[in-house]
PDB file of C-alpha atoms in Angstrom:
ATOM      1  CA  GLU A   1      99.507  90.714 119.693  1.00  0.00           C
ATOM      2  CA  ALA A   2      98.188  93.860 118.032  1.00  0.00           C
ATOM      3  CA  GLY A   3      96.164  93.270 114.820  1.00  0.00           C
ATOM      4  CA  VAL A   4      96.372  95.153 111.509  1.00  0.00           C
ATOM      5  CA  ALA A   5      95.725  98.861 111.918  1.00  0.00           C
ATOM      6  CA  GLN A   6      94.189 101.068 109.252  1.00  0.00           C
ATOM      7  CA  SER A   7      93.182 104.655 109.100  1.00  0.00           C
ATOM      8  CA  PRO A   8      91.188 106.533 108.478  1.00  0.00           C
ATOM      9  CA  ARG A   9      88.046 104.294 109.059  1.00  0.00           C
ATOM     10  CA  TYR A  10      85.763 106.476 106.896  1.00  0.00           C
ATOM     11  CA  LYS A  11      86.465 109.079 104.188  1.00  0.00           C
ATOM     12  CA  ILE A  12      84.180 111.041 101.969  1.00  0.00           C
ATOM     13  CA  ILE A  13      85.576 112.952  99.027  1.00  0.00           C
ATOM     14  CA  GLU A  14      84.509 114.522  95.764  1.00  0.00           C
ATOM     15  CA  LYS A  15      85.473 113.012  92.407  1.00  0.00           C
ATOM     16  CA  ARG A  16      88.709 114.232  91.047  1.00  0.00           C
ATOM     17  CA  GLN A  17      90.159 114.823  94.722  1.00  0.00           C
ATOM     18  CA  SER A  18      93.005 112.711  96.096  1.00  0.00           C
ATOM     19  CA  VAL A  19      92.839 110.465  99.186  1.00  0.00           C
ATOM     20  CA  ALA A  20      95.469 108.418 101.064  1.00  0.00           C
ATOM     21  CA  PHE A  21      95.006 105.250 103.302  1.00  0.00           C
ATOM     22  CA  TRP A  22      97.388 104.036 105.878  1.00  0.00           C
ATOM     23  CA  CYS A  23      98.058 100.610 107.105  1.00  0.00           C
ATOM     24  CA  ASN A  24     100.351  99.063 109.704  1.00  0.00           C
ATOM     25  CA  PRO A  25     100.573  95.262 109.640  1.00  0.00           C
ATOM     26  CA  ILE A  26     101.017  92.727 112.369  1.00  0.00           C
ATOM     27  CA  SER A  27     104.538  92.987 113.827  1.00  0.00           C
ATOM     28  CA  GLY A  28     106.930  90.582 112.102  1.00  0.00           C
ATOM     29  CA  HIS A  29     104.810  90.083 109.020  1.00  0.00           C
ATOM     30  CA  ALA A  30     106.757  90.404 105.811  1.00  0.00           C
ATOM     31  CA  THR A  31     103.863  90.351 103.470  1.00  0.00           C
ATOM     32  CA  LEU A  32     101.363  93.137 103.097  1.00  0.00           C
ATOM     33  CA  TYR A  33      98.308  93.288 100.865  1.00  0.00           C
ATOM     34  CA  TRP A  34      95.881  95.920  99.762  1.00  0.00           C
ATOM     35  CA  TYR A  35      92.408  94.813  98.604  1.00  0.00           C
ATOM     36  CA  GLN A  36      89.408  96.686  97.111  1.00  0.00           C
ATOM     37  CA  GLN A  37      86.041  95.277  98.167  1.00  0.00           C
ATOM     38  CA  ILE A  38      82.944  96.710  96.128  1.00  0.00           C
ATOM     39  CA  LEU A  39      79.644  96.344  98.132  1.00  0.00           C
ATOM     40  CA  GLY A  40      78.347  92.880  97.527  1.00  0.00           C
ATOM     41  CA  GLN A  41      81.539  91.353  96.209  1.00  0.00           C
ATOM     42  CA  GLY A  42      84.590  89.508  97.570  1.00  0.00           C
ATOM     43  CA  PRO A  43      87.790  91.329  97.971  1.00  0.00           C
ATOM     44  CA  LYS A  44      89.998  92.153  94.951  1.00  0.00           C
ATOM     45  CA  LEU A  45      93.789  92.244  95.382  1.00  0.00           C
ATOM     46  CA  LEU A  46      95.297  95.523  94.168  1.00  0.00           C
ATOM     47  CA  ILE A  47      98.921  95.028  95.338  1.00  0.00           C
ATOM     48  CA  GLN A  48     100.994  92.613  97.303  1.00  0.00           C
ATOM     49  CA  PHE A  49     104.357  93.629  99.056  1.00  0.00           C
ATOM     50  CA  GLN A  50     107.122  91.596 100.349  1.00  0.00           C
ATOM     51  CA  ASN A  51     109.125  93.838 102.788  1.00  0.00           C
ATOM     52  CA  ASN A  52     109.526  96.956 100.795  1.00  0.00           C
ATOM     53  CA  GLY A  53     109.294  95.226  97.359  1.00  0.00           C
ATOM     54  CA  VAL A  54     106.296  94.673  95.069  1.00  0.00           C
ATOM     55  CA  VAL A  55     105.364  91.017  94.471  1.00  0.00           C
ATOM     56  CA  ASP A  56     102.302  91.810  92.320  1.00  0.00           C
ATOM     57  CA  ASP A  57     100.603  94.890  91.382  1.00  0.00           C
ATOM     58  CA  SER A  58      98.970  93.623  88.169  1.00  0.00           C
ATOM     59  CA  GLN A  59      95.417  94.646  89.252  1.00  0.00           C
ATOM     60  CA  LEU A  60      96.443  98.109  90.433  1.00  0.00           C
ATOM     61  CA  PRO A  61      94.987 100.895  88.207  1.00  0.00           C
ATOM     62  CA  LYS A  62      98.372 102.594  87.956  1.00  0.00           C
ATOM     63  CA  ASP A  63      96.951 105.689  86.064  1.00  0.00           C
ATOM     64  CA  ARG A  64      95.290 106.809  89.540  1.00  0.00           C
ATOM     65  CA  PHE A  65      96.392 104.359  92.219  1.00  0.00           C
ATOM     66  CA  SER A  66      99.724 104.168  93.774  1.00  0.00           C
ATOM     67  CA  ALA A  67     101.253 102.426  97.013  1.00  0.00           C
ATOM     68  CA  GLU A  68     104.348 102.263  98.823  1.00  0.00           C
ATOM     69  CA  ARG A  69     106.038 100.459 101.695  1.00  0.00           C
ATOM     70  CA  LEU A  70     109.281 102.414 101.809  1.00  0.00           C
ATOM     71  CA  LYS A  71     110.627 100.872 105.106  1.00  0.00           C
ATOM     72  CA  GLY A  72     109.012  97.472 104.762  1.00  0.00           C
ATOM     73  CA  VAL A  73     106.622  97.979 107.656  1.00  0.00           C
ATOM     74  CA  ASP A  74     103.664 100.423 107.201  1.00  0.00           C
ATOM     75  CA  SER A  75     102.220 101.217 103.890  1.00  0.00           C
ATOM     76  CA  THR A  76     100.260 103.924 102.170  1.00  0.00           C
ATOM     77  CA  LEU A  77      97.699 103.576  99.396  1.00  0.00           C
ATOM     78  CA  LYS A  78      96.801 106.629  97.377  1.00  0.00           C
ATOM     79  CA  ILE A  79      94.160 107.534  94.915  1.00  0.00           C
ATOM     80  CA  GLN A  80      94.620 110.576  92.613  1.00  0.00           C
ATOM     81  CA  PRO A  81      92.337 111.664  91.051  1.00  0.00           C
ATOM     82  CA  ALA A  82      89.312 109.657  92.482  1.00  0.00           C
ATOM     83  CA  LYS A  83      86.432 108.528  90.508  1.00  0.00           C
ATOM     84  CA  LEU A  84      82.902 107.609  91.445  1.00  0.00           C
ATOM     85  CA  GLU A  85      83.676 103.861  90.874  1.00  0.00           C
ATOM     86  CA  ASP A  86      86.394 103.963  93.569  1.00  0.00           C
ATOM     87  CA  SER A  87      83.679 104.004  96.221  1.00  0.00           C
ATOM     88  CA  ALA A  88      84.523 100.788  98.088  1.00  0.00           C
ATOM     89  CA  VAL A  89      85.972  99.438 101.314  1.00  0.00           C
ATOM     90  CA  TYR A  90      89.832  99.335 101.137  1.00  0.00           C
ATOM     91  CA  LEU A  91      91.240  96.459 103.235  1.00  0.00           C
ATOM     92  CA  CYS A  92      94.744  95.898 104.220  1.00  0.00           C
ATOM     93  CA  ALA A  93      96.018  92.417 105.264  1.00  0.00           C
ATOM     94  CA  SER A  94      99.290  90.893 106.292  1.00  0.00           C
ATOM     95  CA  SER A  95     100.868  87.461 106.531  1.00  0.00           C
ATOM     96  CA  HIS A  96     104.275  86.202 107.779  1.00  0.00           C
ATOM     97  CA  ASN A  97     105.609  85.287 104.364  1.00  0.00           C
ATOM     98  CA  TRP A  98     103.677  84.779 101.137  1.00  0.00           C
ATOM     99  CA  GLN A  99     106.219  82.394  99.883  1.00  0.00           C
ATOM    100  CA  ALA A 100     105.134  79.757 102.483  1.00  0.00           C
ATOM    101  CA  ALA A 101     102.042  77.977 101.011  1.00  0.00           C
ATOM    102  CA  GLY A 102      98.865  78.357 102.968  1.00  0.00           C
ATOM    103  CA  GLU A 103      99.919  81.490 104.913  1.00  0.00           C
ATOM    104  CA  THR A 104      96.906  82.937 106.616  1.00  0.00           C
ATOM    105  CA  GLN A 105      96.235  86.594 105.811  1.00  0.00           C
ATOM    106  CA  TYR A 106      95.038  88.773 108.738  1.00  0.00           C
ATOM    107  CA  PHE A 107      92.881  91.755 107.765  1.00  0.00           C
ATOM    108  CA  GLY A 108      92.447  95.299 109.303  1.00  0.00           C
ATOM    109  CA  PRO A 109      89.058  96.956 109.874  1.00  0.00           C
ATOM    110  CA  GLY A 110      89.142  98.623 106.496  1.00  0.00           C
ATOM    111  CA  THR A 111      88.618 102.141 105.136  1.00  0.00           C
ATOM    112  CA  ARG A 112      85.115 102.973 103.746  1.00  0.00           C
ATOM    113  CA  LEU A 113      85.577 105.348 100.908  1.00  0.00           C
ATOM    114  CA  LEU A 114      82.718 107.280  99.399  1.00  0.00           C
ATOM    115  CA  VAL A 115      83.404 109.317  96.338  1.00  0.00           C
ATOM    116  CA  LEU A 116      80.604 111.916  95.513  1.00  0.00           C
TER     117      LEU A 116
ATOM    118  CA  ALA B   1      91.758  77.516  86.408  1.00  0.00           C
ATOM    119  CA  GLN B   2      91.003  77.762  90.040  1.00  0.00           C
ATOM    120  CA  LYS B   3      87.576  78.824  91.336  1.00  0.00           C
ATOM    121  CA  VAL B   4      85.504  78.974  94.500  1.00  0.00           C
ATOM    122  CA  THR B   5      81.742  78.823  94.293  1.00  0.00           C
ATOM    123  CA  GLN B   6      79.395  79.766  97.124  1.00  0.00           C
ATOM    124  CA  ALA B   7      76.047  79.243  95.502  1.00  0.00           C
ATOM    125  CA  GLN B   8      74.000  80.627  98.344  1.00  0.00           C
ATOM    126  CA  THR B   9      73.839  84.262  98.046  1.00  0.00           C
ATOM    127  CA  GLU B  10      71.792  84.958 101.220  1.00  0.00           C
ATOM    128  CA  ILE B  11      70.451  82.603 103.978  1.00  0.00           C
ATOM    129  CA  SER B  12      67.897  83.609 106.550  1.00  0.00           C
ATOM    130  CA  VAL B  13      67.160  81.440 109.561  1.00  0.00           C
ATOM    131  CA  VAL B  14      65.553  81.959 112.971  1.00  0.00           C
ATOM    132  CA  GLU B  15      67.873  82.092 115.996  1.00  0.00           C
ATOM    133  CA  LYS B  16      68.818  78.571 117.428  1.00  0.00           C
ATOM    134  CA  GLU B  17      68.399  76.840 113.997  1.00  0.00           C
ATOM    135  CA  ASP B  18      71.286  75.035 112.442  1.00  0.00           C
ATOM    136  CA  VAL B  19      72.707  76.467 109.237  1.00  0.00           C
ATOM    137  CA  THR B  20      75.210  75.179 106.623  1.00  0.00           C
ATOM    138  CA  LEU B  21      77.077  77.299 104.233  1.00  0.00           C
ATOM    139  CA  ASP B  22      78.175  75.607 101.028  1.00  0.00           C
ATOM    140  CA  CYS B  23      81.643  76.037  99.460  1.00  0.00           C
ATOM    141  CA  VAL B  24      82.723  74.194  96.233  1.00  0.00           C
ATOM    142  CA  TYR B  25      86.192  74.640  94.803  1.00  0.00           C
ATOM    143  CA  GLU B  26      88.025  73.775  91.638  1.00  0.00           C
ATOM    144  CA  THR B  27      91.898  73.304  91.416  1.00  0.00           C
ATOM    145  CA  ARG B  28      94.375  71.264  89.754  1.00  0.00           C
ATOM    146  CA  ASP B  29      96.925  71.609  92.598  1.00  0.00           C
ATOM    147  CA  THR B  30      97.507  68.602  94.694  1.00  0.00           C
ATOM    148  CA  THR B  31      98.491  70.785  97.595  1.00  0.00           C
ATOM    149  CA  TYR B  32      96.221  73.617  98.413  1.00  0.00           C
ATOM    150  CA  TYR B  33      94.575  75.530 101.429  1.00  0.00           C
ATOM    151  CA  LEU B  34      91.087  76.403 102.032  1.00  0.00           C
ATOM    152  CA  PHE B  35      89.872  79.208 104.257  1.00  0.00           C
ATOM    153  CA  TRP B  36      86.721  80.630 105.776  1.00  0.00           C
ATOM    154  CA  TYR B  37      86.441  84.218 106.743  1.00  0.00           C
ATOM    155  CA  LYS B  38      83.572  86.164 108.448  1.00  0.00           C
ATOM    156  CA  GLN B  39      82.662  89.758 107.641  1.00  0.00           C
ATOM    157  CA  PRO B  40      80.243  91.351 110.002  1.00  0.00           C
ATOM    158  CA  PRO B  41      78.720  94.628 109.379  1.00  0.00           C
ATOM    159  CA  SER B  42      81.532  96.444 110.890  1.00  0.00           C
ATOM    160  CA  GLY B  43      83.454  95.352 107.692  1.00  0.00           C
ATOM    161  CA  GLU B  44      86.632  93.525 108.999  1.00  0.00           C
ATOM    162  CA  LEU B  45      87.263  90.201 107.604  1.00  0.00           C
ATOM    163  CA  VAL B  46      87.884  87.837 110.631  1.00  0.00           C
ATOM    164  CA  PHE B  47      89.761  84.622 109.882  1.00  0.00           C
ATOM    165  CA  LEU B  48      87.958  81.472 111.147  1.00  0.00           C
ATOM    166  CA  ILE B  49      89.736  78.451 109.773  1.00  0.00           C
ATOM    167  CA  ARG B  50      92.482  77.167 107.419  1.00  0.00           C
ATOM    168  CA  ARG B  51      92.525  73.602 106.171  1.00  0.00           C
ATOM    169  CA  ASN B  52      95.160  71.953 103.940  1.00  0.00           C
ATOM    170  CA  SER B  53      94.381  69.458 101.218  1.00  0.00           C
ATOM    171  CA  PHE B  54      95.950  66.549 103.152  1.00  0.00           C
ATOM    172  CA  ASP B  55      93.796  66.832 106.156  1.00  0.00           C
ATOM    173  CA  GLU B  56      90.289  65.682 105.672  1.00  0.00           C
ATOM    174  CA  GLN B  57      89.330  65.453 109.266  1.00  0.00           C
ATOM    175  CA  ASN B  58      86.409  67.531 110.150  1.00  0.00           C
ATOM    176  CA  GLU B  59      87.004  70.428 112.520  1.00  0.00           C
ATOM    177  CA  ILE B  60      84.765  71.606 115.305  1.00  0.00           C
ATOM    178  CA  SER B  61      85.177  74.758 117.270  1.00  0.00           C
ATOM    179  CA  GLY B  62      82.408  75.530 119.597  1.00  0.00           C
ATOM    180  CA  ARG B  63      79.141  75.900 117.631  1.00  0.00           C
ATOM    181  CA  TYR B  64      81.141  76.014 114.371  1.00  0.00           C
ATOM    182  CA  SER B  65      82.051  72.922 112.330  1.00  0.00           C
ATOM    183  CA  TRP B  66      83.636  72.280 108.969  1.00  0.00           C
ATOM    184  CA  ASN B  67      83.328  69.386 106.785  1.00  0.00           C
ATOM    185  CA  PHE B  68      85.979  68.980 104.159  1.00  0.00           C
ATOM    186  CA  GLN B  69      85.385  66.408 101.307  1.00  0.00           C
ATOM    187  CA  LYS B  70      88.078  66.174  98.515  1.00  0.00           C
ATOM    188  CA  SER B  71      85.697  63.671  96.606  1.00  0.00           C
ATOM    189  CA  THR B  72      83.196  66.314  96.072  1.00  0.00           C
ATOM    190  CA  SER B  73      85.576  69.264  96.279  1.00  0.00           C
ATOM    191  CA  SER B  74      83.648  70.940  99.047  1.00  0.00           C
ATOM    192  CA  PHE B  75      84.353  72.673 102.310  1.00  0.00           C
ATOM    193  CA  ASN B  76      81.167  73.348 104.080  1.00  0.00           C
ATOM    194  CA  PHE B  77      80.675  75.322 107.094  1.00  0.00           C
ATOM    195  CA  THR B  78      77.857  74.534 109.734  1.00  0.00           C
ATOM    196  CA  ILE B  79      76.798  76.719 112.632  1.00  0.00           C
ATOM    197  CA  THR B  80      74.919  74.953 115.269  1.00  0.00           C
ATOM    198  CA  ALA B  81      72.308  76.838 117.404  1.00  0.00           C
ATOM    199  CA  SER B  82      72.705  79.952 115.370  1.00  0.00           C
ATOM    200  CA  GLN B  83      72.744  83.180 117.323  1.00  0.00           C
ATOM    201  CA  VAL B  84      72.020  86.810 116.176  1.00  0.00           C
ATOM    202  CA  VAL B  85      75.728  87.705 116.384  1.00  0.00           C
ATOM    203  CA  ASP B  86      76.417  85.192 113.660  1.00  0.00           C
ATOM    204  CA  SER B  87      74.816  87.463 111.161  1.00  0.00           C
ATOM    205  CA  ALA B  88      77.543  88.325 108.684  1.00  0.00           C
ATOM    206  CA  VAL B  89      78.801  87.606 105.227  1.00  0.00           C
ATOM    207  CA  TYR B  90      80.863  84.533 105.123  1.00  0.00           C
ATOM    208  CA  PHE B  91      83.604  84.134 102.574  1.00  0.00           C
ATOM    209  CA  CYS B  92      85.212  80.684 101.447  1.00  0.00           C
ATOM    210  CA  ALA B  93      88.681  81.142  99.805  1.00  0.00           C
ATOM    211  CA  LEU B  94      91.241  78.893  98.221  1.00  0.00           C
ATOM    212  CA  THR B  95      95.021  79.472  97.836  1.00  0.00           C
ATOM    213  CA  GLY B  96      96.211  79.815  94.320  1.00  0.00           C
ATOM    214  CA  SER B  97      99.299  78.128  92.971  1.00  0.00           C
ATOM    215  CA  MET B  98     102.912  79.461  93.567  1.00  0.00           C
ATOM    216  CA  ASP B  99     102.630  80.876  89.904  1.00  0.00           C
ATOM    217  CA  SER B 100     100.018  83.149  91.192  1.00  0.00           C
ATOM    218  CA  ASN B 101     101.878  84.056  94.321  1.00  0.00           C
ATOM    219  CA  TYR B 102      99.675  81.915  96.442  1.00  0.00           C
ATOM    220  CA  GLN B 103      97.115  84.634  96.267  1.00  0.00           C
ATOM    221  CA  LEU B 104      93.692  83.972  97.611  1.00  0.00           C
ATOM    222  CA  ILE B 105      90.831  83.017  95.291  1.00  0.00           C
ATOM    223  CA  TRP B 106      87.615  84.305  96.874  1.00  0.00           C
ATOM    224  CA  GLY B 107      84.061  83.041  96.561  1.00  0.00           C
ATOM    225  CA  ALA B 108      81.315  85.563  96.290  1.00  0.00           C
ATOM    226  CA  GLY B 109      80.266  85.182  99.834  1.00  0.00           C
ATOM    227  CA  THR B 110      77.135  84.160 101.587  1.00  0.00           C
ATOM    228  CA  LYS B 111      75.113  86.658 103.445  1.00  0.00           C
ATOM    229  CA  LEU B 112      73.671  84.950 106.674  1.00  0.00           C
ATOM    230  CA  ILE B 113      70.829  86.558 108.472  1.00  0.00           C
ATOM    231  CA  ILE B 114      69.901  85.227 111.859  1.00  0.00           C
ATOM    232  CA  LYS B 115      66.444  86.577 113.047  1.00  0.00           C
ATOM    233  CA  PRO B 116      65.579  86.624 116.801  1.00  0.00           C
TER     234      PRO B 116
END
């Protein structure tokens, strides 16, 4: 079974530029998560999808971040315009169905973003 | 409020030594799940184990073992005969309640360094 796929693996941009990350979850997983991980910290949830609907985006900085999962499979996270503090690893994860307590989240390799 | 504490920021041992990573949690839920993830330098979060609150049996998987004690709200992880490949950051996590969409509550992580 293929794992969670993410691209690109690395991205370097200048502040005020825009960037987009792509994620393809494990086949059959209805729930998809985007996390931001600052160096030396645990992951911080940005947004949680169930199929093509948003379950929670309370921690997504909506003035600059946006995410979509239009067909309920793969997803895109965008930052526009980027700030220096957005430098982090962006992790995508998926699980069968968040509504079943204790569902295991499986993570992709992440995208390392450096904003100069 | 739910919380996960990993008091050990960094542990350094020589190869073949045994090492225990501590995890203490707080929750008012009677049903909950605990997880351990490994994050090697490559950045991907690798799922290691999931334990539900009703199963206090210790788990062993090769050189890895986990000790779950509800009486002390701890879920500790021991690596026996450590190897250089075990070097990584290890995260302990707890499921939140349904009110929080069962989102994971993460510890700050413990960086494990295995010296040859």
